[in-house]
Amino acid sequence: MTLTLYSSWRASAPYRVRIGLALKGLAYAYVSVDVAADAQREPDYRAVNPQALVPTLVLPDGRRLSQSMAILEWLDETHPAPPLLPADPTDRAVVRAMSGVIACDIHPVNNRRILQAIMAHGVDADGAIAWQQRWMSDGFDALEPLIAEHGRGYAFGDRPSLVDCCLVPQAYNARRVDLTLERWPALAAAIGAAMAHPAFIAARPDNQPDAR
Amino acid sequence: MTLTLYSSWRASAPYRVRIGLALKGLAYAYVSVDVAADAQREPDYRAVNPQALVPTLVLPDGRRLSQSMAILEWLDETHPAPPLLPADPTDRAVVRAMSGVIACDIHPVNNRRILQAIMAHGVDADGAIAWQQRWMSDGFDALEPLIAEHGRGYAFGDRPSLVDCCLVPQAYNARRVDLTLERWPALAAAIGAAMAHPAFIAARPDNQPDAR
């Protein structure tokens, strides 16, 4: 038996986990969940993940892991090489904090269910795009000095870390709402470096079996 | 020198960190940031935390940690007893996923800056309360079966964990928007148990120097 990932090609959270799996060199079965059709809310998928969110990683023993950041930490604990976190505890806290800017402060407020909710309150399509750009810009403002301080090729240090697993999917979302990155040169450079890495290429939405 | 926590008595994220510090038995200097007056956006605080969010934990060497979940992980790595995470990697992933339901999926979308943004889009005070209740209810629906499965007194197992550090502050927010917990009996029981623990009492908003 192997690992099974419930994923959706463009969704940010499974994209992060695909990067982590690829960095660790782990093979996995890919099961597509069509979030554009809200398939994650169907009974079939709720039986896998009661929270009705992607991703879910099913372990060889059948246990199911949810929440992308928890899965990435699990990956790093169970498959330590190459590491997604540095060795020093304070550095680890910085990497986790940088990741948290994306995983807590940008992505959840731009999630599909939130966009649907604000549109139900009368926000139109342009307003929904401006909403996403606003929170991305706030988060990128927070990340830029941290990447400038800590990055040496990648967002933190000279190898891919948990930050890059979050940052590259966030950059993909930024492109989808036409947010260009000139204002954040260190961030843009780190994204460019990571996107050229084979693991990040393998994890890219357009390289997934359910891409369309 | 000792630890210094930039906190605000009712804010969820510093409340989590106060619980963690109390569970570890660590003393710290308390610096109040009046988020009700948006003091976290003033230049003084931005010099401490450029993201303008509480908490910040300043270490004895002067390094500054941000993002509550990163700080709690740092606490657990540098002060392992008593642990905030179980020993088994899969159990650790479950605890982190349960914590992520709160830290990623409930709290960020109910944060003050988001409520201000939806109100700027015409949502009134009642609508803002309904907005918060909705995302809390969704998250509590996700947590209830996990606590029922994994809890043995506390939300996961028989001692306080990272989950309780997130859950008790979230319960405090639920009370502020009149969301009662009858629909989630396992969750309510875990909250009741944690709230009776001395560390959780010490961390309570009304026991902080800036309570009013």
Short mmCIF file of C-alpha atoms in Angstrom, two decimals:
data_model
loop_
_atom_site.label_atom_id
_atom_site.label_comp_id
_atom_site.label_asym_id
_atom_site.label_seq_id
_atom_site.Cartn_x
_atom_site.Cartn_y
_atom_site.Cartn_z
CA MET A 1 0.00 0.00 0.00
CA THR A 2 0.98 3.53 -0.62
CA LEU A 3 -0.10 7.06 0.23
CA THR A 4 -3.28 8.43 -1.33
CA LEU A 5 -3.88 12.15 -1.76
CA TYR A 6 -7.33 13.61 -2.28
CA SER A 7 -6.50 16.70 -4.26
CA SER A 8 -7.88 19.23 -6.68
CA TRP A 9 -5.59 20.64 -9.32
CA ARG A 10 -5.94 24.37 -8.63
CA ALA A 11 -6.73 24.38 -4.90
CA SER A 12 -3.99 25.87 -2.75
CA ALA A 13 -3.96 23.50 0.21
CA PRO A 14 -3.49 20.23 -1.75
CA TYR A 15 -0.97 22.04 -3.97
CA ARG A 16 1.14 22.69 -0.84
CA VAL A 17 1.03 19.01 0.08
CA ARG A 18 1.92 17.92 -3.46
CA ILE A 19 5.03 20.09 -3.22
CA GLY A 20 5.94 18.51 0.12
CA LEU A 21 5.44 14.99 -1.21
CA ALA A 22 7.53 15.77 -4.28
CA LEU A 23 10.33 17.34 -2.21
CA LYS A 24 10.42 14.18 -0.10
CA GLY A 25 10.43 12.01 -3.21
CA LEU A 26 7.28 10.15 -2.16
CA ALA A 27 4.98 8.45 -4.64
CA TYR A 28 1.23 8.60 -4.03
CA ALA A 29 -2.09 7.74 -5.60
CA TYR A 30 -3.97 10.83 -6.80
CA VAL A 31 -7.72 11.07 -6.27
CA SER A 32 -9.36 14.12 -7.80
CA VAL A 33 -12.07 16.05 -5.96
CA ASP A 34 -13.79 18.57 -8.20
CA VAL A 35 -14.02 21.55 -5.86
CA ALA A 36 -15.21 23.80 -8.70
CA ALA A 37 -18.38 21.64 -8.63
CA ASP A 38 -18.37 21.52 -4.80
CA ALA A 39 -17.73 17.77 -4.92
CA GLN A 40 -15.96 18.07 -1.56
CA ARG A 41 -19.39 18.64 0.02
CA GLU A 42 -20.86 15.38 -1.33
CA PRO A 43 -21.42 12.44 1.05
CA ASP A 44 -18.71 10.36 -0.68
CA TYR A 45 -16.01 12.84 0.19
CA ARG A 46 -17.43 13.75 3.59
CA ALA A 47 -16.96 10.10 4.50
CA VAL A 48 -13.24 10.62 3.84
CA ASN A 49 -13.00 14.13 5.33
CA PRO A 50 -15.94 15.29 7.46
CA GLN A 51 -14.78 18.89 7.21
CA ALA A 52 -15.36 18.74 3.45
CA LEU A 53 -12.08 20.41 2.60
CA VAL A 54 -9.20 19.21 0.45
CA PRO A 55 -6.62 17.78 0.91
CA THR A 56 -6.85 14.48 2.72
CA LEU A 57 -3.80 12.22 2.88
CA VAL A 58 -4.62 8.56 3.50
CA LEU A 59 -1.76 6.65 5.11
CA PRO A 60 -0.87 3.04 4.30
CA ASP A 61 -2.57 1.94 7.55
CA GLY A 62 -5.79 3.66 6.48
CA ARG A 63 -5.56 6.61 8.87
CA ARG A 64 -6.57 9.87 7.26
CA LEU A 65 -4.81 13.17 7.76
CA SER A 66 -6.41 16.52 7.04
CA GLN A 67 -5.27 20.16 7.10
CA SER A 68 -2.36 20.86 4.78
CA MET A 69 -0.05 22.33 7.42
CA ALA A 70 -0.54 19.36 9.74
CA ILE A 71 0.18 17.03 6.82
CA LEU A 72 3.38 18.88 5.92
CA GLU A 73 4.58 18.72 9.54
CA TRP A 74 3.78 14.98 9.54
CA LEU A 75 5.74 14.55 6.32
CA ASP A 76 8.73 16.30 7.83
CA GLU A 77 8.61 14.24 11.02
CA THR A 78 8.23 10.89 9.28
CA HIS A 79 10.49 11.57 6.27
CA PRO A 80 13.14 13.95 7.61
CA ALA A 81 15.26 14.25 4.48
CA PRO A 82 15.36 16.71 2.91
CA PRO A 83 14.00 18.84 5.77
CA LEU A 84 11.16 21.32 5.34
CA LEU A 85 12.20 23.12 8.53
CA PRO A 86 15.65 24.32 9.66
CA ALA A 87 17.34 22.78 12.71
CA ASP A 88 17.48 25.76 15.08
CA PRO A 89 14.26 26.23 17.11
CA THR A 90 14.13 29.99 16.57
CA ASP A 91 14.68 29.56 12.84
CA ARG A 92 11.93 26.94 12.83
CA ALA A 93 9.61 29.46 14.50
CA VAL A 94 10.45 32.03 11.83
CA VAL A 95 9.73 29.55 9.04
CA ARG A 96 6.46 28.53 10.67
CA ALA A 97 5.51 32.18 11.20
CA MET A 98 6.24 33.04 7.57
CA SER A 99 4.17 30.04 6.52
CA GLY A 100 1.41 31.11 8.90
CA VAL A 101 1.15 34.50 7.21
CA ILE A 102 -0.05 32.59 4.15
CA ALA A 103 -1.79 29.61 5.74
CA CYS A 104 -3.65 31.61 8.41
CA ASP A 105 -3.82 35.22 7.29
CA ILE A 106 -4.07 35.15 3.48
CA HIS A 107 -5.51 31.92 2.24
CA PRO A 108 -8.44 31.22 4.60
CA VAL A 109 -10.01 34.62 4.04
CA ASN A 110 -9.80 34.17 0.26
CA ASN A 111 -11.13 30.64 0.27
CA ARG A 112 -13.98 29.69 -2.05
CA ARG A 113 -16.54 29.42 0.76
CA ILE A 114 -15.66 32.93 1.98
CA LEU A 115 -15.86 34.41 -1.50
CA GLN A 116 -19.27 32.78 -1.93
CA ALA A 117 -20.33 34.28 1.41
CA ILE A 118 -19.26 37.84 0.61
CA MET A 119 -20.89 37.60 -2.82
CA ALA A 120 -24.10 36.51 -1.06
CA HIS A 121 -23.76 39.81 0.84
CA GLY A 122 -23.80 41.73 -2.43
CA VAL A 123 -20.11 41.92 -3.33
CA ASP A 124 -19.78 41.60 -7.12
CA ALA A 125 -17.11 39.77 -9.13
CA ASP A 126 -14.78 42.79 -9.25
CA GLY A 127 -15.26 43.29 -5.53
CA ALA A 128 -14.38 39.67 -4.87
CA ILE A 129 -11.16 40.12 -6.84
CA ALA A 130 -10.32 43.30 -4.93
CA TRP A 131 -11.04 41.44 -1.66
CA GLN A 132 -8.50 38.75 -2.57
CA GLN A 133 -5.91 41.26 -3.76
CA ARG A 134 -6.22 43.18 -0.50
CA TRP A 135 -5.44 40.27 1.82
CA MET A 136 -2.73 38.94 -0.46
CA SER A 137 -1.10 42.38 -0.54
CA ASP A 138 -1.26 42.69 3.25
CA GLY A 139 0.36 39.29 3.62
CA PHE A 140 3.00 39.94 0.97
CA ASP A 141 3.83 43.22 2.75
CA ALA A 142 4.46 41.16 5.88
CA LEU A 143 6.53 38.55 4.05
CA GLU A 144 8.71 40.82 1.95
CA PRO A 145 11.03 42.04 4.77
CA LEU A 146 11.21 38.54 6.24
CA ILE A 147 12.25 37.03 2.90
CA ALA A 148 14.71 39.90 2.34
CA GLU A 149 16.22 39.15 5.77
CA HIS A 150 16.17 35.35 5.77
CA GLY A 151 16.11 34.29 2.12
CA ARG A 152 19.22 33.11 0.35
CA GLY A 153 17.76 31.96 -2.94
CA TYR A 154 14.65 30.47 -1.40
CA ALA A 155 12.20 32.24 0.93
CA PHE A 156 14.15 31.09 3.97
CA GLY A 157 17.74 30.04 3.46
CA ASP A 158 19.21 28.25 0.48
CA ARG A 159 16.86 25.31 0.15
CA PRO A 160 13.09 24.84 -0.19
CA SER A 161 11.20 24.97 3.11
CA LEU A 162 7.68 24.96 4.43
CA VAL A 163 7.44 28.62 3.39
CA ASP A 164 7.95 27.79 -0.28
CA CYS A 165 5.32 25.02 -0.05
CA CYS A 166 2.85 27.76 0.90
CA LEU A 167 4.24 30.62 -1.14
CA VAL A 168 4.19 29.07 -4.60
CA PRO A 169 0.49 28.06 -4.43
CA GLN A 170 -0.26 31.54 -3.10
CA ALA A 171 1.58 33.05 -6.06
CA TYR A 172 -0.55 30.91 -8.37
CA ASN A 173 -3.64 32.43 -6.75
CA ALA A 174 -2.18 35.91 -7.09
CA ARG A 175 -1.83 35.39 -10.82
CA ARG A 176 -5.45 34.25 -11.03
CA VAL A 177 -6.57 37.64 -9.65
CA ASP A 178 -4.04 39.63 -11.72
CA LEU A 179 -1.99 40.72 -8.73
CA THR A 180 1.53 41.32 -10.02
CA LEU A 181 4.51 41.12 -7.72
CA GLU A 182 6.67 44.15 -8.58
CA ARG A 183 6.06 45.67 -5.15
CA TRP A 184 7.64 42.63 -3.46
CA PRO A 185 10.97 41.94 -5.23
CA ALA A 186 12.41 39.54 -2.63
CA LEU A 187 9.17 37.58 -2.58
CA ALA A 188 9.00 37.50 -6.38
CA ALA A 189 12.59 36.28 -6.61
CA ALA A 190 11.97 33.49 -4.10
CA ILE A 191 8.88 32.39 -6.00
CA GLY A 192 10.83 32.35 -9.25
CA ALA A 193 13.57 30.21 -7.73
CA ALA A 194 11.14 27.72 -6.24
CA MET A 195 9.07 27.41 -9.41
CA ALA A 196 12.16 26.24 -11.30
CA HIS A 197 12.75 23.36 -8.85
CA PRO A 198 11.67 19.94 -10.18
CA ALA A 199 9.48 19.17 -7.14
CA PHE A 200 7.57 22.41 -7.62
CA ILE A 201 7.19 21.71 -11.33
CA ALA A 202 5.82 18.24 -10.61
CA ALA A 203 3.30 19.70 -8.15
CA ARG A 204 2.08 22.43 -10.50
CA PRO A 205 -1.68 22.51 -11.20
CA ASP A 206 -1.27 22.05 -14.94
CA ASN A 207 0.77 18.92 -14.34
CA GLN A 208 -2.01 17.16 -12.39
CA PRO A 209 -4.25 14.45 -13.86
CA ASP A 210 -7.39 16.53 -13.28
CA ALA A 211 -6.02 19.71 -14.91
CA ARG A 212 -8.24 21.13 -17.61
CA MET B 1 16.37 38.73 30.89
CA THR B 2 13.11 36.97 30.47
CA LEU B 3 10.40 36.44 27.88
CA THR B 4 8.18 39.37 26.91
CA LEU B 5 4.71 38.88 25.45
CA TYR B 6 2.92 41.61 23.52
CA SER B 7 -0.67 40.72 24.22
CA SER B 8 -4.18 42.07 24.36
CA TRP B 9 -6.55 40.69 26.99
CA ARG B 10 -9.44 39.54 24.78
CA ALA B 11 -7.63 38.73 21.51
CA SER B 12 -7.60 35.04 20.65
CA ALA B 13 -4.06 34.58 19.35
CA PRO B 14 -2.20 35.99 22.41
CA TYR B 15 -4.67 34.15 24.65
CA ARG B 16 -3.48 30.88 23.05
CA VAL B 17 0.13 31.77 23.77
CA ARG B 18 -0.64 32.76 27.36
CA ILE B 19 -2.13 29.29 27.88
CA GLY B 20 0.98 27.67 26.42
CA LEU B 21 3.30 29.75 28.58
CA ALA B 22 1.25 28.93 31.69
CA LEU B 23 1.17 25.21 30.87
CA LYS B 24 4.96 25.28 30.58
CA GLY B 25 5.25 27.21 33.83
CA LEU B 26 7.13 30.07 32.18
CA ALA B 27 7.15 33.59 33.61
CA TYR B 28 7.04 36.51 31.20
CA ALA B 29 6.71 40.27 31.07
CA TYR B 30 3.30 41.39 29.79
CA VAL B 31 3.05 44.33 27.40
CA SER B 32 -0.47 45.40 26.53
CA VAL B 33 -1.43 46.37 22.97
CA ASP B 34 -4.88 47.96 22.80
CA VAL B 35 -6.27 46.28 19.70
CA ALA B 36 -9.74 47.73 20.37
CA ALA B 37 -8.10 51.09 19.59
CA ASP B 38 -6.05 49.59 16.70
CA ALA B 39 -2.84 50.30 18.63
CA GLN B 40 -1.26 47.34 16.85
CA ARG B 41 -1.22 49.46 13.67
CA GLU B 42 0.77 52.31 15.26
CA PRO B 43 4.46 52.76 14.34
CA ASP B 44 5.58 51.78 17.86
CA TYR B 45 4.11 48.32 17.58
CA ARG B 46 4.93 47.90 13.89
CA ALA B 47 8.57 48.29 14.89
CA VAL B 48 8.09 45.19 17.05
CA ASN B 49 5.85 43.27 14.64
CA PRO B 50 5.69 44.58 11.06
CA GLN B 51 2.56 42.52 10.39
CA ALA B 52 0.74 44.60 13.04
CA LEU B 53 -0.85 41.59 14.67
CA VAL B 54 -0.67 40.34 18.25
CA PRO B 55 0.98 38.39 19.78
CA THR B 56 4.72 38.91 19.59
CA LEU B 57 6.99 36.94 21.91
CA VAL B 58 10.40 38.54 22.49
CA LEU B 59 13.07 36.05 23.48
CA PRO B 60 15.84 36.75 26.00
CA ASP B 61 18.29 37.24 23.09
CA GLY B 62 16.00 39.89 21.59
CA ARG B 63 14.71 37.82 18.69
CA ARG B 64 11.00 38.32 18.10
CA LEU B 65 8.56 35.54 17.30
CA SER B 66 5.17 36.16 15.69
CA GLN B 67 2.17 34.01 14.74
CA SER B 68 0.64 32.21 17.72
CA MET B 69 0.88 28.69 16.28
CA ALA B 70 4.58 29.13 15.45
CA ILE B 71 5.16 30.43 18.97
CA LEU B 72 3.39 27.45 20.54
CA GLU B 73 5.45 25.02 18.44
CA TRP B 74 8.59 26.87 19.53
CA LEU B 75 7.50 26.61 23.17
CA ASP B 76 6.99 22.88 22.80
CA GLU B 77 10.36 22.37 21.12
CA THR B 78 12.33 24.44 23.60
CA HIS B 79 10.42 23.49 26.78
CA PRO B 80 9.26 19.93 26.13
CA ALA B 81 7.59 19.25 29.50
CA PRO B 82 4.68 19.03 29.74
CA PRO B 83 4.20 18.37 26.02
CA LEU B 84 1.63 20.22 23.91
CA LEU B 85 1.77 17.47 21.28
CA PRO B 86 1.58 13.67 21.67
CA ALA B 87 4.58 11.48 20.81
CA ASP B 88 3.22 9.47 17.87
CA PRO B 89 3.58 11.28 14.50
CA THR B 90 0.06 10.41 13.33
CA ASP B 91 -1.40 11.57 16.65
CA ARG B 92 0.63 14.76 16.33
CA ALA B 93 -0.88 15.29 12.88
CA VAL B 94 -4.38 14.83 14.31
CA VAL B 95 -3.70 17.35 17.08
CA ARG B 96 -2.27 19.84 14.59
CA ALA B 97 -5.22 19.29 12.23
CA MET B 98 -7.73 19.84 15.04
CA SER B 99 -5.84 22.99 16.00
CA GLY B 100 -5.79 24.07 12.35
CA VAL B 101 -9.58 23.91 12.15
CA ILE B 102 -9.57 26.76 14.67
CA ALA B 103 -6.35 28.57 13.76
CA CYS B 104 -6.87 28.45 9.99
CA ASP B 105 -10.57 27.92 9.31
CA ILE B 106 -12.45 29.68 12.12
CA HIS B 107 -10.41 32.44 13.64
CA PRO B 108 -8.85 34.24 10.63
CA VAL B 109 -12.19 34.74 8.91
CA ASN B 110 -13.69 36.21 12.09
CA ASN B 111 -10.76 38.47 12.82
CA ARG B 112 -11.36 42.13 13.54
CA ARG B 113 -9.90 43.31 10.21
CA ILE B 114 -12.24 40.95 8.30
CA LEU B 115 -15.30 42.05 10.27
CA GLN B 116 -14.38 45.66 9.53
CA ALA B 117 -14.07 44.76 5.84
CA ILE B 118 -17.46 43.03 5.57
CA MET B 119 -19.10 45.89 7.45
CA ALA B 120 -17.54 48.27 4.93
CA HIS B 121 -19.38 46.17 2.33
CA GLY B 122 -22.69 46.91 4.04
CA VAL B 123 -23.01 44.04 6.50
CA ASP B 124 -24.63 45.38 9.70
CA ALA B 125 -23.85 44.47 13.32
CA ASP B 126 -26.32 41.57 13.39
CA GLY B 127 -24.91 40.33 10.10
CA ALA B 128 -21.40 40.46 11.50
CA ILE B 129 -22.51 38.34 14.45
CA ALA B 130 -24.21 35.84 12.14
CA TRP B 131 -21.03 35.74 10.02
CA GLN B 132 -18.96 34.77 13.07
CA GLN B 133 -21.50 32.24 14.29
CA ARG B 134 -21.52 30.57 10.88
CA TRP B 135 -17.79 29.90 10.66
CA MET B 136 -17.57 28.90 14.29
CA SER B 137 -20.43 26.45 13.81
CA ASP B 138 -18.81 24.98 10.70
CA GLY B 139 -15.57 24.50 12.59
CA PHE B 140 -17.24 23.09 15.69
CA ASP B 141 -19.11 20.63 13.43
CA ALA B 142 -15.70 19.47 12.18
CA LEU B 143 -14.21 19.26 15.67
CA GLU B 144 -17.06 17.50 17.47
CA PRO B 145 -16.50 14.00 15.99
CA LEU B 146 -12.72 14.36 16.37
CA ILE B 147 -13.02 15.27 20.06
CA ALA B 148 -15.57 12.48 20.57
CA GLU B 149 -13.08 10.05 19.00
CA HIS B 150 -9.81 11.26 20.49
CA GLY B 151 -10.74 13.14 23.68
CA ARG B 152 -10.37 11.55 27.07
CA GLY B 153 -11.17 14.48 29.32
CA TYR B 154 -9.36 17.03 27.16
CA ALA B 155 -9.92 17.62 23.45
CA PHE B 156 -7.21 15.09 22.56
CA GLY B 157 -6.30 12.53 25.20
CA ASP B 158 -6.15 13.03 28.92
CA ARG B 159 -3.96 16.13 29.16
CA PRO B 160 -4.03 19.64 27.71
CA SER B 161 -2.63 19.91 24.19
CA LEU B 162 -2.24 22.42 21.40
CA VAL B 163 -5.93 21.87 20.61
CA ASP B 164 -7.04 23.18 24.01
CA CYS B 165 -4.75 26.21 23.62
CA CYS B 166 -6.82 27.10 20.54
CA LEU B 167 -10.22 25.81 21.66
CA VAL B 168 -10.62 27.74 24.92
CA PRO B 169 -9.96 31.17 23.33
CA GLN B 170 -12.35 30.19 20.52
CA ALA B 171 -15.00 29.31 23.12
CA TYR B 172 -14.49 32.74 24.66
CA ASN B 173 -15.21 34.27 21.25
CA ALA B 174 -18.28 32.05 20.85
CA ARG B 175 -19.69 33.43 24.09
CA ARG B 176 -19.09 36.97 22.87
CA VAL B 177 -21.41 36.31 19.90
CA ASP B 178 -23.96 34.32 21.96
CA LEU B 179 -23.22 31.03 20.28
CA THR B 180 -24.10 28.32 22.83
CA LEU B 181 -22.52 24.90 22.62
CA GLU B 182 -25.40 22.42 23.16
CA ARG B 183 -25.01 21.10 19.62
CA TRP B 184 -21.43 20.04 20.36
CA PRO B 185 -21.44 18.09 23.64
CA ALA B 186 -17.96 16.56 23.35
CA LEU B 187 -16.50 19.95 22.47
CA ALA B 188 -18.38 21.64 25.32
CA ALA B 189 -17.15 19.02 27.80
CA ALA B 190 -13.53 19.43 26.67
CA ILE B 191 -13.80 23.22 27.01
CA GLY B 192 -15.25 22.84 30.51
CA ALA B 193 -12.42 20.57 31.57
CA ALA B 194 -9.71 22.84 30.20
CA MET B 195 -11.22 25.98 31.71
CA ALA B 196 -10.92 24.47 35.17
CA HIS B 197 -7.16 23.88 34.76
CA PRO B 198 -4.97 26.42 36.62
CA ALA B 199 -2.96 27.33 33.50
CA PHE B 200 -6.14 28.14 31.60
CA ILE B 201 -7.44 30.18 34.53
CA ALA B 202 -4.19 32.17 34.67
CA ALA B 203 -4.43 32.88 30.93
CA ARG B 204 -8.06 34.01 31.02
CA PRO B 205 -8.79 37.49 29.63
CA ASP B 206 -10.25 38.79 32.88
CA ASN B 207 -7.06 37.79 34.72
CA GLN B 208 -4.81 39.94 32.51
CA PRO B 209 -3.38 43.30 33.60
CA ASP B 210 -5.13 45.12 30.74
CA ALA B 211 -8.59 43.61 31.40
CA ARG B 212 -11.34 46.17 31.78
#
